[in-house]
Tab-separated table of C-alpha atoms in Angstrom:
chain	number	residue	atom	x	y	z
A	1	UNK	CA	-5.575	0.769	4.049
A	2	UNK	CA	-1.876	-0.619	3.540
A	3	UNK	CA	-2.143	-2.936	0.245
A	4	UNK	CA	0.344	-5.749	0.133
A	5	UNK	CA	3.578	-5.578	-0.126
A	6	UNK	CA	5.242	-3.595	-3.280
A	7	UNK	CA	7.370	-6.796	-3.769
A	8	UNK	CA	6.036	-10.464	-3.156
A	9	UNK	CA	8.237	-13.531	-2.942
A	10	UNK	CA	6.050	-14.234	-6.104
A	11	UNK	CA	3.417	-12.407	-7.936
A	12	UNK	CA	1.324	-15.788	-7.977
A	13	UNK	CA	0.803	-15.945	-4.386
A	14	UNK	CA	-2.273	-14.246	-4.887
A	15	UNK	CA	-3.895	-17.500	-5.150
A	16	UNK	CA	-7.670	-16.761	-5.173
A	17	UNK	CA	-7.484	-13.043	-6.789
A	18	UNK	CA	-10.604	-12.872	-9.062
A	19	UNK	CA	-10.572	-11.148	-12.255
A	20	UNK	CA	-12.330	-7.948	-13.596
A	21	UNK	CA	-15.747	-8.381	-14.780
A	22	UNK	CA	-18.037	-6.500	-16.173
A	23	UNK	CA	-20.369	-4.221	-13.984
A	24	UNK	CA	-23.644	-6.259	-14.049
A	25	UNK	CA	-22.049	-10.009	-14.395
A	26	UNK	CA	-20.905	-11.900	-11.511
A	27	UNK	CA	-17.654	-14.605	-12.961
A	28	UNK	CA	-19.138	-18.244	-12.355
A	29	UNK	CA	-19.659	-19.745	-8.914
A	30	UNK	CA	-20.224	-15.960	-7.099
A	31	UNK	CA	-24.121	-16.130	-6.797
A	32	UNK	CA	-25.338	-11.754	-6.181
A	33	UNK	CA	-29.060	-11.950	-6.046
A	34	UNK	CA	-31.298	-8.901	-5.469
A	35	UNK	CA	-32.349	-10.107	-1.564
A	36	UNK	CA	-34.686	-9.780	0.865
A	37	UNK	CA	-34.244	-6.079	2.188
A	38	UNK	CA	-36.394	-6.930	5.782
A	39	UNK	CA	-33.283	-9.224	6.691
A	40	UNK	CA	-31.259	-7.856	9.759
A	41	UNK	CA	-28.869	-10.122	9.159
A	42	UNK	CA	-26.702	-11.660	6.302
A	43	UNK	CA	-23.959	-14.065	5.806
A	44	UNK	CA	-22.352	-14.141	2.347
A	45	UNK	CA	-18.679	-16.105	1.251
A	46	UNK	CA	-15.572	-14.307	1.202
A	47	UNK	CA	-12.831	-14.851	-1.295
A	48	UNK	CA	-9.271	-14.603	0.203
A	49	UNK	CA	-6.562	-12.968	-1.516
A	50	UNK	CA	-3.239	-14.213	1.043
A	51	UNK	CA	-4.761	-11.912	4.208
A	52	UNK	CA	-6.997	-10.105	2.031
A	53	UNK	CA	-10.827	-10.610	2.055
A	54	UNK	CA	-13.214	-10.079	-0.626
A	55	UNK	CA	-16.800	-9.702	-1.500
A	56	UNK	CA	-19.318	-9.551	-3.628
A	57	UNK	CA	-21.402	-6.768	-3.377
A	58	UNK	CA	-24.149	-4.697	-5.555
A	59	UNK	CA	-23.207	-0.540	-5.839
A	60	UNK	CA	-25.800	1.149	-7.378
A	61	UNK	CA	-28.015	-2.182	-8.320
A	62	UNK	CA	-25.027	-3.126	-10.189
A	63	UNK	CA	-21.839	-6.117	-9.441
A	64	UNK	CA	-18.964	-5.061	-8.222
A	65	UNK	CA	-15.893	-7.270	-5.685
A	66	UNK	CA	-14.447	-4.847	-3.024
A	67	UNK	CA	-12.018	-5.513	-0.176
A	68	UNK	CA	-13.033	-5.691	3.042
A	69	UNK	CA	-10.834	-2.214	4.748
A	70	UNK	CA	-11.870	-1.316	8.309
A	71	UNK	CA	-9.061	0.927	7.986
A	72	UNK	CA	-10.693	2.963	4.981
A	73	UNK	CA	-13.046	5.904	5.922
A	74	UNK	CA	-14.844	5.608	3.723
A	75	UNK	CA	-15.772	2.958	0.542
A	76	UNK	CA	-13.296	3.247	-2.660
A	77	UNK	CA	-14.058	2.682	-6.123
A	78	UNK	CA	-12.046	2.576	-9.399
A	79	UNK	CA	-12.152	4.996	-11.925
A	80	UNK	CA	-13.233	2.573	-14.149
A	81	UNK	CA	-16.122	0.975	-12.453
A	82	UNK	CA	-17.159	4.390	-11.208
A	83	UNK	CA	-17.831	5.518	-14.533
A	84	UNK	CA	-19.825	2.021	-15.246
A	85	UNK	CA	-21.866	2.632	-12.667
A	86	UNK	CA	-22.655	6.443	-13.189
A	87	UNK	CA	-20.563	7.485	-10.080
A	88	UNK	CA	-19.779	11.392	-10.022
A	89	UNK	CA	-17.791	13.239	-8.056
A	90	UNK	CA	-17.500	17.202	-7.171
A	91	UNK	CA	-13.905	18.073	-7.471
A	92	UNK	CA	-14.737	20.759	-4.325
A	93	UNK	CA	-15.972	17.340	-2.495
A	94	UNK	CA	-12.660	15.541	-0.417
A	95	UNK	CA	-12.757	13.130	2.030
A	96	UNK	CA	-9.802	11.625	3.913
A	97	UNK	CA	-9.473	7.800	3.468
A	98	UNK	CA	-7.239	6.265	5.804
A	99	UNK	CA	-7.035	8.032	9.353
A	100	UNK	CA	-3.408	7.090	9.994
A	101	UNK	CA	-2.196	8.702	7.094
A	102	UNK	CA	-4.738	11.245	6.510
A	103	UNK	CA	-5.013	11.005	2.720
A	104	UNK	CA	-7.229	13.116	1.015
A	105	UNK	CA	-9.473	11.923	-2.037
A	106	UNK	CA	-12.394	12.947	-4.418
A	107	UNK	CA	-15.456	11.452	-3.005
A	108	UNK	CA	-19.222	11.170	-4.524
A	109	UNK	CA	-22.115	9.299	-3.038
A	110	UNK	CA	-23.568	5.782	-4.326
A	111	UNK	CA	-26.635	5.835	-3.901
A	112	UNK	CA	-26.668	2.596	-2.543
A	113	UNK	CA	-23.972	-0.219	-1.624
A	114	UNK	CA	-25.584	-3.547	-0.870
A	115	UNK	CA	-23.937	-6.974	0.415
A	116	UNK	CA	-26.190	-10.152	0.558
A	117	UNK	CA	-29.531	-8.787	2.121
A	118	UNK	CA	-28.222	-5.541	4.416
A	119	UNK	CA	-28.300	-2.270	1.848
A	120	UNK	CA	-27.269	1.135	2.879
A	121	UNK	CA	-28.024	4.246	1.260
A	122	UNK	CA	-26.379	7.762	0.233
A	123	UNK	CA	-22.916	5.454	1.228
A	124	UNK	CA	-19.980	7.885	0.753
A	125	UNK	CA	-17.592	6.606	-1.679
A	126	UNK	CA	-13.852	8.010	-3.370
A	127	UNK	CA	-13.186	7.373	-6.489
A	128	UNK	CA	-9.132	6.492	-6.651
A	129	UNK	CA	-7.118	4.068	-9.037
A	130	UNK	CA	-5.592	2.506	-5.788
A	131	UNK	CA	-6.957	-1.143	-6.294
A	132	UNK	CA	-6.446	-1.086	-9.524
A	133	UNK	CA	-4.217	-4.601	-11.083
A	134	UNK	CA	-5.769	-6.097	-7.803
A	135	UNK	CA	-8.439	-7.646	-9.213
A	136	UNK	CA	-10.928	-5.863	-7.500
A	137	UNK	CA	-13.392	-3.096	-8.247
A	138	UNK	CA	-12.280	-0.983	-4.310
A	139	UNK	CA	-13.163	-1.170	-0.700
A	140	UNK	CA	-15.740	-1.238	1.755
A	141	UNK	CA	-14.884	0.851	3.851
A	142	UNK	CA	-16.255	2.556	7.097
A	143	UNK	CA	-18.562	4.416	5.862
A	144	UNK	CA	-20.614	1.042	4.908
A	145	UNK	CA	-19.976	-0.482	8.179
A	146	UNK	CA	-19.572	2.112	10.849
A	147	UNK	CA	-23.340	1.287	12.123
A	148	UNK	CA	-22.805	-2.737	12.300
A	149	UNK	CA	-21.999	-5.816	13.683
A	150	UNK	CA	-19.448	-7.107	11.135
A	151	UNK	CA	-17.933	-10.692	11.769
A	152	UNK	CA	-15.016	-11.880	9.592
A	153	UNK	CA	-14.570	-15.642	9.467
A	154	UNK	CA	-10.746	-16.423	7.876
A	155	UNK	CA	-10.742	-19.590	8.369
A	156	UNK	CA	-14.425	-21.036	6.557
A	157	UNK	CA	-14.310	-17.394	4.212
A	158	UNK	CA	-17.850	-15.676	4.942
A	159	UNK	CA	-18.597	-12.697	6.491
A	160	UNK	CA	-21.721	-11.988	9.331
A	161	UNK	CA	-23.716	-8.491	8.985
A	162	UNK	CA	-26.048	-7.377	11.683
A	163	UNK	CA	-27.893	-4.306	11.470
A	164	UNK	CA	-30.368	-5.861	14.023
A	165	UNK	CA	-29.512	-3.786	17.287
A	166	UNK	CA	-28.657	-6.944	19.187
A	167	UNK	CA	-25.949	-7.218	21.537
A	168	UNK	CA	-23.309	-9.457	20.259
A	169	UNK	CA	-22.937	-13.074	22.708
A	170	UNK	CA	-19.901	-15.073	21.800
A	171	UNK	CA	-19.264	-17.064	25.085
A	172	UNK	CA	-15.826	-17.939	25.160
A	173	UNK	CA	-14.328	-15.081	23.083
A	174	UNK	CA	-11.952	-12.099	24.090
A	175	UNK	CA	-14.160	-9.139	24.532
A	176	UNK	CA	-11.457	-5.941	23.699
A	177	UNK	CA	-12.493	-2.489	23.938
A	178	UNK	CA	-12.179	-0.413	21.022
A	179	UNK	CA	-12.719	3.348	19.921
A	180	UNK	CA	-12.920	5.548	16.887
A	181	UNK	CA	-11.058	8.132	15.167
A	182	UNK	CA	-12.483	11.362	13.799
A	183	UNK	CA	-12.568	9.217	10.663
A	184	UNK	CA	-14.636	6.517	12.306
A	185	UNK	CA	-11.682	4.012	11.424
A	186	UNK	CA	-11.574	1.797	14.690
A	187	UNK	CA	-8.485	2.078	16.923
A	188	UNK	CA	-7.045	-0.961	20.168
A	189	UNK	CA	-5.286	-0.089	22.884
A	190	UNK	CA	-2.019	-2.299	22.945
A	191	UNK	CA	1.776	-2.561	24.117
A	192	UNK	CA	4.788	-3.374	22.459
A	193	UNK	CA	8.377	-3.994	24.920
A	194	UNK	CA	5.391	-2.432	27.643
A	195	UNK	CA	5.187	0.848	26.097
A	196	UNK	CA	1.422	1.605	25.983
A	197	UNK	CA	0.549	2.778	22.270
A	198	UNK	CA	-2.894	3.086	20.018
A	199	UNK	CA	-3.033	0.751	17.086
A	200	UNK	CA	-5.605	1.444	14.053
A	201	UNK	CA	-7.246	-1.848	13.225
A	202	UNK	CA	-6.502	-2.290	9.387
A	203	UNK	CA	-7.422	-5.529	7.719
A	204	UNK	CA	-6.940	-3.932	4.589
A	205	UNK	CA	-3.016	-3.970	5.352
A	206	UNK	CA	-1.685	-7.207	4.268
A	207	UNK	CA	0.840	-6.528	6.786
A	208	UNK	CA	1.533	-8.342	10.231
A	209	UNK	CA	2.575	-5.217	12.429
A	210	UNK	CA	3.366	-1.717	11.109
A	211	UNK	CA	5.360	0.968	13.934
A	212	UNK	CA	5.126	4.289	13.259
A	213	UNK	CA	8.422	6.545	12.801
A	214	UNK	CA	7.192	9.168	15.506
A	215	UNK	CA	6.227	6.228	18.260
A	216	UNK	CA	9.778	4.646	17.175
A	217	UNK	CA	12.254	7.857	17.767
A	218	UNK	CA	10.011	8.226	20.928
A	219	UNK	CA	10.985	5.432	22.115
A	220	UNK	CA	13.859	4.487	20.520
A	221	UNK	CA	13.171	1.612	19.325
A	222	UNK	CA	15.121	0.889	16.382
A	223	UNK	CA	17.774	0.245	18.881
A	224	UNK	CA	16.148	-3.279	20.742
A	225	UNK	CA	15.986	-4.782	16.722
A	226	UNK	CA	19.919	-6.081	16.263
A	227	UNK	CA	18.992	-7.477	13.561
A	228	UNK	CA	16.685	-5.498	10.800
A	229	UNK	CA	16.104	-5.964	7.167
A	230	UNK	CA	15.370	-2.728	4.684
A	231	UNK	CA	13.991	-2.733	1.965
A	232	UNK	CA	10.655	-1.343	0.073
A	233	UNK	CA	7.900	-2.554	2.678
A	234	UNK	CA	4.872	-2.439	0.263
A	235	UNK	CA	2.069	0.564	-0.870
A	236	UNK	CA	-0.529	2.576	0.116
A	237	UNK	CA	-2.814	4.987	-1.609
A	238	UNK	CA	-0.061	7.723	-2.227
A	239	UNK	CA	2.561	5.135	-3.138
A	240	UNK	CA	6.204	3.263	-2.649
A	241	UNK	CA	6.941	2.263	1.366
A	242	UNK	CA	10.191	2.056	2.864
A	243	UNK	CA	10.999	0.506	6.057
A	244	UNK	CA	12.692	-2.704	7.532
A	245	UNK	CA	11.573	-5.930	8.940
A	246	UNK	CA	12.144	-6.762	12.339
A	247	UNK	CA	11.052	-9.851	15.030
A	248	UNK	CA	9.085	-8.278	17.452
A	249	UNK	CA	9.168	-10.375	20.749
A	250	UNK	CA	5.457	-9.650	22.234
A	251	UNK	CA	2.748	-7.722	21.199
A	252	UNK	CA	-0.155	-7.008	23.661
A	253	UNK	CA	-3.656	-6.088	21.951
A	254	UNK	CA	-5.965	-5.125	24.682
A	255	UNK	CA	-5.390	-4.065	28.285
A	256	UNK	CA	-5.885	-6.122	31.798
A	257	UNK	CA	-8.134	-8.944	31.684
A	258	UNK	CA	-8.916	-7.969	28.323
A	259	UNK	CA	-6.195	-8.905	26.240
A	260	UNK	CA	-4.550	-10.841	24.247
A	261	UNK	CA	-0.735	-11.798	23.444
A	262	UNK	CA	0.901	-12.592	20.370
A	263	UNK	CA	4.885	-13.580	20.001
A	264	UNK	CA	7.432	-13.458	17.801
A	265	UNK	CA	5.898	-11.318	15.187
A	266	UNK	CA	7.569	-10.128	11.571
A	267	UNK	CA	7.316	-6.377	11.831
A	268	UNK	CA	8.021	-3.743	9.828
A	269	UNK	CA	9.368	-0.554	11.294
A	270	UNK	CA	8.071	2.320	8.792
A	271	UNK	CA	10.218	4.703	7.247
A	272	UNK	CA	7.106	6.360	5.362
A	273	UNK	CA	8.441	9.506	6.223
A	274	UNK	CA	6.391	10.847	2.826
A	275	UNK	CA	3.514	8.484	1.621
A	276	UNK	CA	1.520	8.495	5.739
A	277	UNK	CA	2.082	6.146	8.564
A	278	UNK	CA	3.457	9.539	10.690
A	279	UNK	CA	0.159	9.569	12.765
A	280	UNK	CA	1.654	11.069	15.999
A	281	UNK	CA	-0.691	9.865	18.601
A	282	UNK	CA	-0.896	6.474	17.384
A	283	UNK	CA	1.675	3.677	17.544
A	284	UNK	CA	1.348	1.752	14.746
A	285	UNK	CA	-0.942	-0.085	12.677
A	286	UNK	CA	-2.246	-4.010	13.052
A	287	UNK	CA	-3.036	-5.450	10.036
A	288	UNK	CA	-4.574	-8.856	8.279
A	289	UNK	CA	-1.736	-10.898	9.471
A	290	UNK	CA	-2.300	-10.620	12.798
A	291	UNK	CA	-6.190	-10.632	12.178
A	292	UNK	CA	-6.384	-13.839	10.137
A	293	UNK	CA	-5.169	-15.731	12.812
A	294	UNK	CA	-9.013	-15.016	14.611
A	295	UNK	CA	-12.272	-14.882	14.199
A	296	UNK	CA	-13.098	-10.913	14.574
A	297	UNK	CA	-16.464	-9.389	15.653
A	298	UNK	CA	-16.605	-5.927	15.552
A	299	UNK	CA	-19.864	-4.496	17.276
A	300	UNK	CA	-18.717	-0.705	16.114
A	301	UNK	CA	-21.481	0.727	17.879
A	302	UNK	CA	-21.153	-0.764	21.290
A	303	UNK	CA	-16.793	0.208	20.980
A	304	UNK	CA	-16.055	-3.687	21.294
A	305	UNK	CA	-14.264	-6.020	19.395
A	306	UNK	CA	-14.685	-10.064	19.918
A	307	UNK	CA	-11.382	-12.298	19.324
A	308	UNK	CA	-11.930	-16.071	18.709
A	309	UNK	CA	-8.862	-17.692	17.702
A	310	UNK	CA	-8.753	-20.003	15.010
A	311	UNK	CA	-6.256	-22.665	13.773
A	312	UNK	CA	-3.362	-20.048	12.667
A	313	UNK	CA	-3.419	-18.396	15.709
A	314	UNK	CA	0.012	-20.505	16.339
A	315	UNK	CA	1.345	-20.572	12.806
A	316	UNK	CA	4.762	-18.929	12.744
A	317	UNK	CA	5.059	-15.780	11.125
A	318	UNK	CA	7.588	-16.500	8.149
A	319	UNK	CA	9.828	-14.104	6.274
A	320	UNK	CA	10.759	-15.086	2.521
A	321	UNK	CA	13.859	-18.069	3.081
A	322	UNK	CA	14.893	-17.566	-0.874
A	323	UNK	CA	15.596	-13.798	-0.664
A	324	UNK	CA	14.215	-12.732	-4.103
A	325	UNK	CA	10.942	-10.950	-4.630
A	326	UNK	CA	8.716	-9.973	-7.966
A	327	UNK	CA	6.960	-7.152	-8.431
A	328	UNK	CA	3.009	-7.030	-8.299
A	329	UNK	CA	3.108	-4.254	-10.191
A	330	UNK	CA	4.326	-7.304	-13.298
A	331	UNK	CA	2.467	-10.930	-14.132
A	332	UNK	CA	5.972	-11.766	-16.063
A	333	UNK	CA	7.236	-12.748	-12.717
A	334	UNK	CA	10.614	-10.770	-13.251
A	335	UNK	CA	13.003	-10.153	-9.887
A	336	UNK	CA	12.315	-6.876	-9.013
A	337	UNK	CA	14.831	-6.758	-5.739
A	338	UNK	CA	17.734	-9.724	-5.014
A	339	UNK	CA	18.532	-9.506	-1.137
A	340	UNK	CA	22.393	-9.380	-0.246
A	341	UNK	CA	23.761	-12.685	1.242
A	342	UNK	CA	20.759	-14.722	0.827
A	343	UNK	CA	20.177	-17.531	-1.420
A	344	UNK	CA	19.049	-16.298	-4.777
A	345	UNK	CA	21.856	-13.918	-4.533
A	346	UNK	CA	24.333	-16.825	-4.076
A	347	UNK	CA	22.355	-18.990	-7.037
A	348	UNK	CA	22.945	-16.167	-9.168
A	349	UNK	CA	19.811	-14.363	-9.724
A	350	UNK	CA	20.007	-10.467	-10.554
A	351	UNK	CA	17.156	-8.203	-10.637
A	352	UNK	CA	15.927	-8.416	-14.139
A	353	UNK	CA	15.570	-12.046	-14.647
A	354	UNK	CA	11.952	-13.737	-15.616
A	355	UNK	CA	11.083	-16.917	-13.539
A	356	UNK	CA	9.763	-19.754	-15.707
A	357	UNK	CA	8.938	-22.546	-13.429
A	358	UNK	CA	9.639	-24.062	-9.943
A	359	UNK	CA	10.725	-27.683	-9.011
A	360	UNK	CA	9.272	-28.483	-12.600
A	361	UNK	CA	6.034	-26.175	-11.927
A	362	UNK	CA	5.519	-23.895	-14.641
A	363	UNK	CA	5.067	-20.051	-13.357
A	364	UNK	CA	1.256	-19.997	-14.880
A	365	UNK	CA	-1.766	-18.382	-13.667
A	366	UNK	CA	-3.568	-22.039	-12.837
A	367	UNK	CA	-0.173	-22.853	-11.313
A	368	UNK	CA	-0.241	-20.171	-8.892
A	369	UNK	CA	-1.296	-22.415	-5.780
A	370	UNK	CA	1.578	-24.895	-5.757
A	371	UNK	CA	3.921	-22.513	-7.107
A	372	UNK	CA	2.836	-20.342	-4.191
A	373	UNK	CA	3.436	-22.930	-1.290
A	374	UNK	CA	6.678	-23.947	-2.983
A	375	UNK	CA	8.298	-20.649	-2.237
A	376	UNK	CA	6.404	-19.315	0.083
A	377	UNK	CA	6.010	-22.252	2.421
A	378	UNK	CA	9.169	-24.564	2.508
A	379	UNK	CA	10.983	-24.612	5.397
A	380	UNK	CA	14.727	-23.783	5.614
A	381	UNK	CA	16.726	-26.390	3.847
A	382	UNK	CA	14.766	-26.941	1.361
A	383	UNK	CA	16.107	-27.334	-2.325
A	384	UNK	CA	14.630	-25.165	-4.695
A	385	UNK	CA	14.746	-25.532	-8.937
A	386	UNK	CA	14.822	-22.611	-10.433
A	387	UNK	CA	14.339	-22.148	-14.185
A	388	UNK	CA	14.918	-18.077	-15.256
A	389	UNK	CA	15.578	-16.260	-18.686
A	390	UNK	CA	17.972	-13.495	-18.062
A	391	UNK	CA	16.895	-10.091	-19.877
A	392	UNK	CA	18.367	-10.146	-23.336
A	393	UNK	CA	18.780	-13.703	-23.893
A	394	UNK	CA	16.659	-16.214	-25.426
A	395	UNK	CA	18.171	-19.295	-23.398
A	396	UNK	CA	17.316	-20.682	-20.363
A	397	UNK	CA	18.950	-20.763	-17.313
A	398	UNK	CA	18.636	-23.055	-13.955
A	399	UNK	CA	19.702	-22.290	-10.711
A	400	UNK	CA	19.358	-23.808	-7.682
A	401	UNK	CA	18.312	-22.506	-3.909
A	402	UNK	CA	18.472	-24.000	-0.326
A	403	UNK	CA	16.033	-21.945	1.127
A	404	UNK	CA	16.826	-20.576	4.724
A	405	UNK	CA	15.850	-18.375	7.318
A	406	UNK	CA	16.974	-14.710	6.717
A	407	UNK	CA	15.381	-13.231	9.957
């Protein structure tokens, strides 16, 4: 449950984030329907948020769009939809949410959480601002999906439930034990520079690779990484993460002849000394990023997970080339941090200044897409227009970047 990162190369990357609604009305083009409940099986479309998946779903008879967060204990809601939907909680009633960092919340119980025809009642739920200004209503969390076979498809955005029983047959695929916490959140065995470590499996991180501070100093680890970057890393449900970013040469996920390997990986080495991420039997936590890249089966019954890579399996893992970043937490796309020695820095641009457009692209919500790839995607050497309005002023400025690797 590691949200993305507190500072994005551009608060439009989130290119298909979908907008509140109201707690009965699905937005256009998201079809809920009240299914056939003797269905053992459902497959229902995904929206994708960068490495973020979402769904609709019905709590309590009513809409709602979650994220999907096998690192979540249990489901989350918002405040706001809660209280739409008639969701009380105890204040003697806690639960912790995310294993690794063993955050405690409120919880209630829905009385039922439903997603295309599979429904499950009594579903434990905490009721936590957390997703709020994402868009979404919460998570589903473990709690929903602890009994299931649950297939996420990034590439073709749809998601597979299967409360049938049936052992899972994917011919072809990377069969990779897996386990579960006291929190049922599902953990990997892996290896990073050979050390042997446990990994929670998080696709609600929007993180690549996360290694925990006590794993690090046990290893010392900080020490292989020449060349690091610091810097706030991104959120979670108790707030502001530190850390730095790091290449990571090889990580294993698996064991034997059940493995795979994945190179060259941005990774952030935690300094969340304060707000979790200090497990001390686990080594770190795997998130989207690295999931994305397959198709993931997760038969949570049978411990087993099923890895079928798709097209981004080889897709290099990028770190921003402009070295500016905006806050999420703003949709006036103002620099929130300016990295030292990198391009925006040498341009000109301070902390404080609003972005107004892009190689001509004006910095609106139905520009977000091309906006997006412009910044996020260029390769090194690539000339960049930038059109700001410093804080205080009332003219425009330009400045212009050569975008290039910074790690």
């Amino acid at each position: 449950m590691r949200f993305r990162p507190a500072f994005s190369c551009f608060a439009l990357l989130a290119a298909l984030c979908v907008p509140g609604v109201s707690a009965q009305t699905a937005p256009p083009g998201i079809a809920v329907t009240t299914p056939d409940v003797t269905q053992s099986v459902t497959t229902v479309p995904l929206l994708r948020d960068g490495n973020h998946l979402t769904v609709s779903l019905l709590v309590n008879g009513k809409y709602a769009r979650f994220m999907i967060d096998t690192g979540a204990s249990v489901c989350v809601i918002t405040p706001a939809k809660a209280a739409q939907l008639d969701i009380r909680t105890d204040e003697s009633e806690k639960a912790t949410v995310n294993g690794s960092s063993k955050i405690e919340m409120l919880v209630a119980q829905a009385q039922s959480v439903r997603i295309g025809s599979v429904s499950v009642d009594d579903v434990n739920i905490a009721i936590s601002p957390v997703t709020e200004g994402m868009g979404i209503d919460g998570v589903v969390g473990m709690s929903f999906m602890k009994d299931m076979v649950v297939t996420l498809d990034y590439t073709n955005r749809r998601m597979t439930l299967d409360t049938s029983g049936k052992p899972v047959d994917l011919p072809g695929a990377t069969v990779v034990p897996i386990e579960r916490d006291e929190y049922d959140c599902p953990i990997v065995s892996g290896s990073v520079f050979g050390l042997q470590g446990r990994f929670d499996i998080d696709t609600g991180s929007f993180e690549n690779l996360i290694l925990h501070p006590p794993f690090m100093r046990k290893n010392k680890l900080q020490s292989r990484f020449p060349k690091r970057v610091a810097m706030p890393t991104g959120y979670n449900v108790s707030g502001t993460v530190y850390g730095e970013y790091v290449r990571l040469p090889l990580l294993t996920i698996g064991e034997q002849d059940h493995r795979i390997d994945i190179a060259d990986i941005l990774t952030e080495l935690s300094d969340d000394k304060k707000n979790g991420f200090t497990h001390k039997t686990l080594a770190g936590n795997i998130g989207a990023g690295i999931w994305s890249r397959f198709t993931v089966t997760f038969d949570f019954k049978r411990s087993k997970m099923y890895l079928q890579k798709n097209a981004d399996f080889n897709k290099p893992f990028s770190f921003n080339r402009t070295g500016f970043f905006v806050s999420n937490a703003s949709d006036d796309e103002v620099i929130a941090l300016i990295l030292p020695n990198s391009p925006a820095s040498e341009a000109g641009l301070v902390a404080g200044d609003q972005i107004l457009s892009v190689n001509g692209i004006a910095t609106k919500a139905e520009n977000r897409i091309p906006v997006g790839n412009a910044l996020r995607a260029s390769p090194a050497g690539t000339t960049l227009k930038i059109v700001y309005r410093r804080r205080g002023e009332t003219a425009d400025r330009t400045a212009t970047i050569i975008t290039r690797d910074l790690l």
